[in-house]
């Protein structure tokens, strides 16, 4: 009995220390929500609360329509998301997907949701891409 | 903040208090319960290290259950392992991205295992429920709480899986709510039927945990047949009250 109690005290101490350590390594109240960059346009193609829950479905549906059925529209196209939501800042700087201030990664980093959209798609608006912005060209 | 959000803030603080204090009290009770006899089930380890390994095998692989009933083991182990996967996936709602644990949490494999583990969890629960219905001798000894506990966890798993696979909720707002609870800076909860149900059932589970059969979790470690070293000849097994009697007798003789 005494033997068990000694072990329990050890265990409780370890667990308690673990929790304290884990919490102390977590940032405090400042990071209760992600900082979402403001968009360029006035109103999104869907309501904000619908978008917050279902944007991935819209984009995936759009992909299937475009790629498999050949119906190319702009309403739910990822390109249009990027045009509005990741417009260049005043200093002309455009956030990349690897940075926390990119519109997509602000939340996706916060909530640990991995996306593979930008393995293929551009994470910057068309006008901000080096290929088209390099005037004078080849 | 809606009234509902405030209610859930209160509910989770209350449920956490009941869970932590309730389970701690139970652990104290188990620790104080005398184990007067040396009764390790043999073949048993003859050293303390051996006992640690035996216990680890019980906790991780459910080895006693495996030896006794393969069907129960398959479904039971499947359920419990899925529970672990789901737990790890849920950490992303409670831990910030600058935490030392983040690389483990923000890992595609871990996250996917947690998501599809839900299906294994439901399958395991279905098996355990079926066992109580279709196996005569198990049905005979099944009490209402045996069924209700399975149904409660099944409902939690279903609502959770629904949010993952069917109707999404605003998980960014949800994480804000959870972090708000941790840092006492309360944030609104997404007003979403499935999420509200899921969280309410989880709170119910936390509330009844300290008075339920789920206490087998800490209880396992207190099984005398599993946690004792097989050394009755090398070391006399005597409880404190037995020692007191011995001492008194020795004193009387002297």
Short mmCIF file of C-alpha atoms in Angstrom, two decimals:
data_model
loop_
_atom_site.label_atom_id
_atom_site.label_comp_id
_atom_site.label_asym_id
_atom_site.label_seq_id
_atom_site.Cartn_x
_atom_site.Cartn_y
_atom_site.Cartn_z
CA UNK A 1 0.00 0.00 0.00
CA UNK A 2 2.66 2.47 1.06
CA UNK A 3 4.59 1.24 -1.91
CA UNK A 4 1.71 1.98 -4.29
CA UNK A 5 1.12 5.40 -2.79
CA UNK A 6 4.71 6.35 -3.38
CA UNK A 7 4.36 5.40 -7.02
CA UNK A 8 1.11 7.30 -7.36
CA UNK A 9 2.67 10.41 -5.92
CA UNK A 10 5.43 10.06 -8.48
CA UNK A 11 2.94 9.52 -11.29
CA UNK A 12 0.74 12.46 -10.28
CA UNK A 13 3.79 14.71 -10.06
CA UNK A 14 4.96 13.62 -13.49
CA UNK A 15 1.56 14.13 -15.10
CA UNK A 16 1.15 17.51 -13.40
CA UNK A 17 4.58 18.65 -14.52
CA UNK A 18 3.83 17.45 -18.03
CA UNK A 19 0.63 19.47 -18.20
CA UNK A 20 2.29 22.58 -16.78
CA UNK A 21 5.22 22.28 -19.16
CA UNK A 22 2.97 21.72 -22.15
CA UNK A 23 0.83 24.73 -21.25
CA UNK A 24 3.78 26.99 -20.55
CA UNK A 25 5.20 26.20 -23.96
CA UNK A 26 1.90 27.21 -25.53
CA UNK A 27 1.47 30.86 -26.33
CA UNK A 28 -0.96 32.86 -24.28
CA UNK A 29 -4.18 34.71 -24.88
CA UNK A 30 -2.81 36.74 -27.79
CA UNK A 31 -3.14 33.76 -30.11
CA UNK A 32 -6.73 32.78 -29.38
CA UNK A 33 -7.61 33.23 -33.03
CA UNK A 34 -5.68 33.56 -36.27
CA UNK A 35 -5.10 36.97 -37.83
CA UNK A 36 -6.98 36.69 -41.12
CA UNK A 37 -5.79 39.16 -43.78
CA UNK A 38 -8.58 41.34 -45.22
CA UNK A 39 -9.66 40.74 -48.77
CA UNK A 40 -9.56 43.17 -51.68
CA UNK A 41 -13.13 42.80 -52.84
CA UNK A 42 -16.32 43.81 -51.03
CA UNK A 43 -18.29 40.61 -50.72
CA UNK A 44 -17.29 36.98 -51.12
CA UNK A 45 -19.09 34.66 -53.52
CA UNK A 46 -20.80 32.98 -50.56
CA UNK A 47 -21.75 34.13 -47.07
CA UNK A 48 -18.87 34.25 -44.60
CA UNK A 49 -20.20 31.57 -42.25
CA UNK A 50 -20.94 29.25 -45.19
CA UNK A 51 -17.44 29.83 -46.53
CA UNK A 52 -15.82 29.14 -43.18
CA UNK A 53 -17.43 25.71 -43.01
CA UNK A 54 -17.61 24.66 -46.64
CA UNK A 55 -14.99 26.44 -48.77
CA UNK A 56 -13.15 23.17 -49.31
CA UNK A 57 -16.27 21.54 -50.73
CA UNK A 58 -16.84 24.41 -53.18
CA UNK A 59 -13.27 24.31 -54.39
CA UNK A 60 -13.27 20.53 -54.75
CA UNK A 61 -16.62 20.57 -56.57
CA UNK A 62 -15.31 23.27 -58.88
CA UNK A 63 -12.23 21.20 -59.59
CA UNK A 64 -14.29 18.18 -60.57
CA UNK A 65 -16.54 20.29 -62.81
CA UNK A 66 -13.64 22.01 -64.51
CA UNK A 67 -11.21 19.16 -64.85
CA UNK A 68 -13.48 16.21 -65.46
CA UNK A 69 -16.56 17.73 -67.07
CA UNK A 70 -14.96 20.69 -68.82
CA UNK A 71 -17.22 23.32 -67.24
CA UNK A 72 -14.97 26.22 -66.39
CA UNK A 73 -16.61 28.98 -64.33
CA UNK A 74 -15.04 31.55 -62.04
CA UNK A 75 -17.47 31.64 -59.10
CA UNK A 76 -15.77 28.99 -56.98
CA UNK A 77 -12.40 28.97 -58.66
CA UNK A 78 -9.32 28.90 -56.48
CA UNK A 79 -7.70 31.47 -58.75
CA UNK A 80 -10.42 33.98 -57.89
CA UNK A 81 -10.01 33.24 -54.16
CA UNK A 82 -6.36 34.16 -54.47
CA UNK A 83 -7.06 37.27 -56.59
CA UNK A 84 -9.15 38.80 -53.80
CA UNK A 85 -7.78 37.29 -50.63
CA UNK A 86 -4.08 37.41 -51.34
CA UNK A 87 -3.79 40.72 -53.17
CA UNK A 88 -0.42 42.46 -52.88
CA UNK A 89 0.03 44.68 -49.83
CA UNK A 90 0.61 48.43 -50.22
CA UNK A 91 4.35 47.87 -50.50
CA UNK A 92 3.72 45.40 -53.32
CA UNK A 93 4.68 42.41 -51.17
CA UNK A 94 2.64 39.24 -51.68
CA UNK A 95 2.47 36.61 -48.95
CA UNK A 96 3.47 33.07 -49.86
CA UNK A 97 1.66 29.93 -48.69
CA UNK A 98 4.61 29.07 -46.44
CA UNK A 99 4.09 32.30 -44.49
CA UNK A 100 1.60 32.76 -41.70
CA UNK A 101 0.14 35.96 -43.19
CA UNK A 102 -1.01 34.21 -46.36
CA UNK A 103 -4.81 34.16 -46.30
CA UNK A 104 -5.03 30.36 -46.54
CA UNK A 105 -2.22 29.46 -44.19
CA UNK A 106 -3.39 31.88 -41.46
CA UNK A 107 -6.21 29.49 -40.52
CA UNK A 108 -4.72 26.30 -41.89
CA UNK A 109 -1.67 26.71 -39.67
CA UNK A 110 -3.84 27.66 -36.68
CA UNK A 111 -6.04 24.56 -36.97
CA UNK A 112 -3.46 22.09 -38.31
CA UNK A 113 -5.25 21.38 -41.58
CA UNK A 114 -2.86 20.49 -44.36
CA UNK A 115 -3.73 21.44 -47.92
CA UNK A 116 -2.10 20.41 -51.15
CA UNK A 117 -3.76 23.01 -53.43
CA UNK A 118 -0.55 24.95 -53.84
CA UNK A 119 1.57 22.00 -54.80
CA UNK A 120 0.23 22.80 -58.29
CA UNK A 121 -1.72 26.07 -58.10
CA UNK A 122 -0.17 29.50 -57.72
CA UNK A 123 -0.42 31.03 -54.25
CA UNK A 124 -0.24 34.60 -55.63
CA UNK A 125 -2.57 36.57 -57.92
CA UNK A 126 -1.84 36.28 -61.61
CA UNK A 127 -0.58 39.88 -61.88
CA UNK A 128 1.89 39.31 -59.07
CA UNK A 129 3.57 36.29 -60.59
CA UNK A 130 7.03 36.78 -61.88
CA UNK A 131 6.30 35.24 -65.26
CA UNK A 132 3.69 37.82 -66.21
CA UNK A 133 5.09 40.74 -64.24
CA UNK A 134 8.51 40.47 -65.90
CA UNK A 135 7.66 42.93 -68.67
CA UNK A 136 9.83 42.98 -71.72
CA UNK A 137 10.22 39.24 -71.43
CA UNK A 138 12.26 36.90 -73.49
CA UNK B 1 -21.08 35.53 -26.78
CA UNK B 2 -24.46 33.86 -26.79
CA UNK B 3 -26.12 32.33 -23.73
CA UNK B 4 -25.34 28.94 -25.23
CA UNK B 5 -21.62 29.73 -25.36
CA UNK B 6 -21.66 30.79 -21.71
CA UNK B 7 -23.53 27.63 -20.81
CA UNK B 8 -20.88 25.48 -22.48
CA UNK B 9 -18.07 27.41 -20.80
CA UNK B 10 -19.70 26.66 -17.46
CA UNK B 11 -20.48 23.07 -18.44
CA UNK B 12 -16.87 22.32 -19.37
CA UNK B 13 -15.40 23.83 -16.23
CA UNK B 14 -17.90 21.87 -14.13
CA UNK B 15 -17.31 18.65 -16.06
CA UNK B 16 -13.53 19.02 -15.84
CA UNK B 17 -13.70 19.64 -12.09
CA UNK B 18 -15.94 16.61 -11.54
CA UNK B 19 -13.75 14.46 -13.77
CA UNK B 20 -10.40 15.43 -12.23
CA UNK B 21 -11.49 15.46 -8.59
CA UNK B 22 -13.71 12.39 -9.01
CA UNK B 23 -11.03 10.26 -10.65
CA UNK B 24 -8.37 11.48 -8.19
CA UNK B 25 -10.60 10.45 -5.27
CA UNK B 26 -11.16 7.05 -6.84
CA UNK B 27 -7.43 6.57 -7.36
CA UNK B 28 -6.81 7.44 -3.70
CA UNK B 29 -9.49 4.93 -2.71
CA UNK B 30 -7.94 2.20 -4.86
CA UNK B 31 -4.49 2.98 -3.48
CA UNK B 32 -5.74 2.69 0.11
CA UNK B 33 -7.59 -0.57 -0.48
CA UNK B 34 -5.61 -3.34 1.26
CA UNK B 35 -4.11 -6.12 -0.83
CA UNK B 36 -3.40 -8.55 2.05
CA UNK B 37 -2.54 -11.53 -0.11
CA UNK B 38 0.31 -12.28 -2.48
CA UNK B 39 -1.70 -13.33 -5.52
CA UNK B 40 0.09 -12.57 -8.81
CA UNK B 41 -1.31 -14.76 -11.57
CA UNK B 42 1.53 -17.06 -12.53
CA UNK B 43 3.64 -17.28 -14.55
CA UNK B 44 4.43 -13.84 -13.18
CA UNK B 45 7.55 -11.67 -13.32
CA UNK B 46 9.95 -12.13 -10.40
CA UNK B 47 11.30 -8.59 -10.49
CA UNK B 48 9.74 -5.13 -10.28
CA UNK B 49 11.03 -4.30 -13.78
CA UNK B 50 9.31 -7.41 -15.01
CA UNK B 51 6.06 -6.19 -13.48
CA UNK B 52 6.42 -2.87 -15.29
CA UNK B 53 6.74 -4.76 -18.58
CA UNK B 54 3.81 -7.00 -17.74
CA UNK B 55 1.67 -3.98 -16.92
CA UNK B 56 2.76 -2.23 -20.12
CA UNK B 57 1.74 -5.30 -22.07
CA UNK B 58 -1.67 -5.24 -20.38
CA UNK B 59 -2.16 -1.54 -21.05
CA UNK B 60 -0.91 -1.46 -24.62
CA UNK B 61 -1.88 -4.89 -25.96
CA UNK B 62 -4.58 -6.10 -23.51
CA UNK B 63 -2.67 -9.38 -23.23
CA UNK B 64 -4.95 -10.97 -20.59
CA UNK B 65 -7.98 -10.27 -22.73
CA UNK B 66 -6.17 -11.69 -25.73
CA UNK B 67 -5.57 -14.94 -23.84
CA UNK B 68 -9.17 -15.14 -22.69
CA UNK B 69 -11.29 -14.15 -25.69
CA UNK B 70 -10.11 -13.32 -29.20
CA UNK B 71 -13.35 -11.70 -30.41
CA UNK B 72 -13.64 -9.38 -27.45
CA UNK B 73 -9.98 -8.58 -27.82
CA UNK B 74 -10.27 -7.70 -31.51
CA UNK B 75 -13.17 -5.30 -31.01
CA UNK B 76 -12.01 -3.98 -27.66
CA UNK B 77 -8.46 -3.31 -28.77
CA UNK B 78 -9.65 -1.79 -32.04
CA UNK B 79 -11.93 0.59 -30.13
CA UNK B 80 -9.30 1.62 -27.60
CA UNK B 81 -6.59 2.17 -30.19
CA UNK B 82 -8.97 4.27 -32.29
CA UNK B 83 -9.71 6.24 -29.13
CA UNK B 84 -6.01 7.00 -28.81
CA UNK B 85 -5.80 8.09 -32.46
CA UNK B 86 -8.85 10.32 -32.04
CA UNK B 87 -7.36 11.82 -28.89
CA UNK B 88 -4.14 12.74 -30.67
CA UNK B 89 -6.06 14.27 -33.58
CA UNK B 90 -8.17 16.31 -31.15
CA UNK B 91 -5.04 17.87 -29.64
CA UNK B 92 -5.00 20.28 -32.57
CA UNK B 93 -8.02 22.02 -31.07
CA UNK B 94 -6.34 22.60 -27.71
CA UNK B 95 -2.68 23.26 -28.50
CA UNK B 96 -1.24 26.32 -30.24
CA UNK B 97 0.97 26.08 -33.28
CA UNK B 98 4.04 27.22 -31.36
CA UNK B 99 3.86 24.35 -28.88
CA UNK B 100 6.67 21.84 -28.70
CA UNK B 101 4.17 19.06 -29.52
CA UNK B 102 2.99 20.76 -32.72
CA UNK B 103 5.13 18.75 -35.18
CA UNK B 104 3.47 15.60 -33.84
CA UNK B 105 0.00 17.10 -34.07
CA UNK B 106 0.38 18.81 -37.43
CA UNK B 107 1.40 15.58 -39.12
CA UNK B 108 -0.56 14.30 -42.11
CA UNK B 109 -0.23 10.68 -41.07
CA UNK B 110 -1.35 11.32 -37.49
CA UNK B 111 -4.26 13.48 -38.63
CA UNK B 112 -5.42 11.00 -41.26
CA UNK B 113 -5.11 8.11 -38.80
CA UNK B 114 -7.24 10.08 -36.35
CA UNK B 115 -9.88 10.78 -38.96
CA UNK B 116 -10.22 7.27 -40.39
CA UNK B 117 -9.69 5.78 -36.95
CA UNK B 118 -13.25 6.98 -36.28
CA UNK B 119 -14.48 4.19 -38.55
CA UNK B 120 -12.45 1.62 -36.62
CA UNK B 121 -13.86 3.04 -33.41
CA UNK B 122 -17.44 2.65 -34.62
CA UNK B 123 -16.70 -0.86 -35.87
CA UNK B 124 -15.15 -1.82 -32.53
CA UNK B 125 -18.10 -0.38 -30.60
CA UNK B 126 -20.55 -2.20 -32.84
CA UNK B 127 -18.71 -5.45 -32.17
CA UNK B 128 -18.73 -4.88 -28.41
CA UNK B 129 -22.43 -4.02 -28.53
CA UNK B 130 -23.18 -7.08 -30.64
CA UNK B 131 -21.32 -9.22 -28.12
CA UNK B 132 -23.68 -8.09 -25.38
CA UNK B 133 -26.69 -8.94 -27.53
CA UNK B 134 -25.69 -12.13 -29.30
CA UNK B 135 -23.51 -13.97 -26.78
CA UNK B 136 -25.95 -15.57 -24.33
CA UNK B 137 -23.72 -15.71 -21.29
CA UNK B 138 -22.63 -12.08 -21.81
CA UNK B 139 -26.21 -10.90 -22.35
CA UNK B 140 -27.16 -12.60 -19.07
CA UNK B 141 -24.67 -10.55 -17.07
CA UNK B 142 -25.12 -7.26 -18.97
CA UNK B 143 -26.49 -4.38 -16.93
CA UNK B 144 -28.18 -1.27 -18.41
CA UNK B 145 -25.02 0.76 -17.84
CA UNK B 146 -23.07 -1.68 -20.02
CA UNK B 147 -25.33 -0.88 -22.97
CA UNK B 148 -25.73 2.81 -22.19
CA UNK B 149 -21.99 3.42 -21.99
CA UNK B 150 -21.51 1.87 -25.43
CA UNK B 151 -24.39 3.90 -26.83
CA UNK B 152 -23.04 7.13 -25.32
CA UNK B 153 -19.58 6.62 -26.79
CA UNK B 154 -21.10 5.51 -30.08
CA UNK B 155 -23.10 8.75 -30.21
CA UNK B 156 -19.98 10.81 -29.47
CA UNK B 157 -18.03 9.01 -32.18
CA UNK B 158 -20.86 9.33 -34.70
CA UNK B 159 -21.38 13.07 -34.21
CA UNK B 160 -17.62 13.56 -34.38
CA UNK B 161 -17.21 11.51 -37.54
CA UNK B 162 -20.20 13.31 -39.11
CA UNK B 163 -18.40 16.63 -38.68
CA UNK B 164 -15.34 15.17 -40.32
CA UNK B 165 -16.98 13.30 -43.17
CA UNK B 166 -20.40 14.88 -43.81
CA UNK B 167 -21.25 18.32 -42.44
CA UNK B 168 -18.35 20.50 -41.42
CA UNK B 169 -18.24 22.93 -38.57
CA UNK B 170 -16.14 26.08 -38.18
CA UNK B 171 -13.10 24.48 -36.56
CA UNK B 172 -11.17 27.75 -36.37
CA UNK B 173 -13.90 29.23 -34.18
CA UNK B 174 -14.03 25.96 -32.25
CA UNK B 175 -10.32 26.14 -31.51
CA UNK B 176 -10.77 29.73 -30.32
CA UNK B 177 -13.47 28.49 -27.95
CA UNK B 178 -11.22 25.77 -26.56
CA UNK B 179 -8.18 28.03 -26.20
CA UNK B 180 -10.50 30.57 -24.57
CA UNK B 181 -11.44 27.97 -21.98
CA UNK B 182 -7.79 27.19 -21.27
CA UNK B 183 -6.72 30.83 -20.93
CA UNK B 184 -9.91 32.08 -19.21
CA UNK B 185 -10.62 34.43 -22.08
CA UNK B 186 -13.92 33.06 -23.27
CA UNK B 187 -14.75 32.96 -26.96
CA UNK B 188 -18.03 32.11 -28.68
CA UNK B 189 -18.79 28.52 -29.66
CA UNK B 190 -19.91 27.86 -33.26
CA UNK B 191 -23.67 27.43 -33.21
CA UNK B 192 -23.82 24.08 -34.92
CA UNK B 193 -26.19 21.24 -34.02
CA UNK B 194 -23.70 18.41 -34.45
CA UNK B 195 -20.94 20.19 -32.56
CA UNK B 196 -23.25 21.16 -29.70
CA UNK B 197 -24.44 17.55 -29.42
CA UNK B 198 -20.90 16.20 -29.61
CA UNK B 199 -19.64 18.51 -26.87
CA UNK B 200 -22.68 18.03 -24.64
CA UNK B 201 -22.25 14.24 -24.80
CA UNK B 202 -18.53 14.54 -24.08
CA UNK B 203 -19.31 16.69 -21.03
CA UNK B 204 -21.83 14.06 -19.91
CA UNK B 205 -19.18 11.36 -20.31
CA UNK B 206 -16.74 13.38 -18.19
CA UNK B 207 -19.40 13.90 -15.53
CA UNK B 208 -20.29 10.23 -15.15
CA UNK B 209 -16.75 8.88 -15.66
CA UNK B 210 -15.83 8.88 -11.93
CA UNK B 211 -18.88 6.78 -11.04
CA UNK B 212 -18.87 4.49 -14.06
CA UNK B 213 -17.35 1.25 -15.29
CA UNK B 214 -14.92 3.40 -17.28
CA UNK B 215 -12.87 3.54 -14.08
CA UNK B 216 -11.23 0.38 -15.39
CA UNK B 217 -8.75 2.84 -16.91
CA UNK B 218 -7.03 3.75 -13.62
CA UNK B 219 -8.33 0.57 -11.95
CA UNK B 220 -6.26 -1.69 -14.16
CA UNK B 221 -3.08 -0.53 -12.45
CA UNK B 222 -4.40 -1.68 -9.08
CA UNK B 223 -5.10 -5.31 -10.01
CA UNK B 224 -3.19 -7.37 -7.40
CA UNK B 225 -3.01 -10.32 -9.77
CA UNK B 226 -1.20 -8.18 -12.31
CA UNK B 227 0.82 -5.63 -10.34
CA UNK B 228 2.51 -7.95 -7.84
CA UNK B 229 6.00 -9.40 -8.08
CA UNK B 230 6.18 -13.18 -7.79
CA UNK B 231 8.58 -13.26 -4.81
CA UNK B 232 6.65 -14.69 -1.81
CA UNK B 233 9.63 -16.73 -0.61
CA UNK B 234 12.27 -14.09 -1.10
CA UNK B 235 10.27 -11.34 0.58
CA UNK B 236 7.45 -11.74 3.06
CA UNK B 237 4.26 -10.03 1.85
CA UNK B 238 2.74 -8.24 4.81
CA UNK B 239 0.21 -5.44 4.95
CA UNK B 240 0.71 -2.51 7.33
CA UNK B 241 -2.05 -3.68 9.66
CA UNK B 242 -0.54 -7.18 9.66
CA UNK B 243 2.80 -5.67 10.54
CA UNK B 244 1.14 -3.78 13.42
CA UNK B 245 -0.22 -7.05 14.86
CA UNK B 246 3.21 -8.68 14.50
CA UNK B 247 4.85 -5.77 16.27
CA UNK B 248 2.28 -5.86 19.09
CA UNK B 249 2.84 -9.60 19.60
CA UNK B 250 6.58 -9.19 19.62
CA UNK B 251 6.23 -6.45 22.20
CA UNK B 252 3.97 -8.60 24.39
CA UNK B 253 6.53 -11.45 24.32
CA UNK B 254 9.39 -9.17 25.23
#
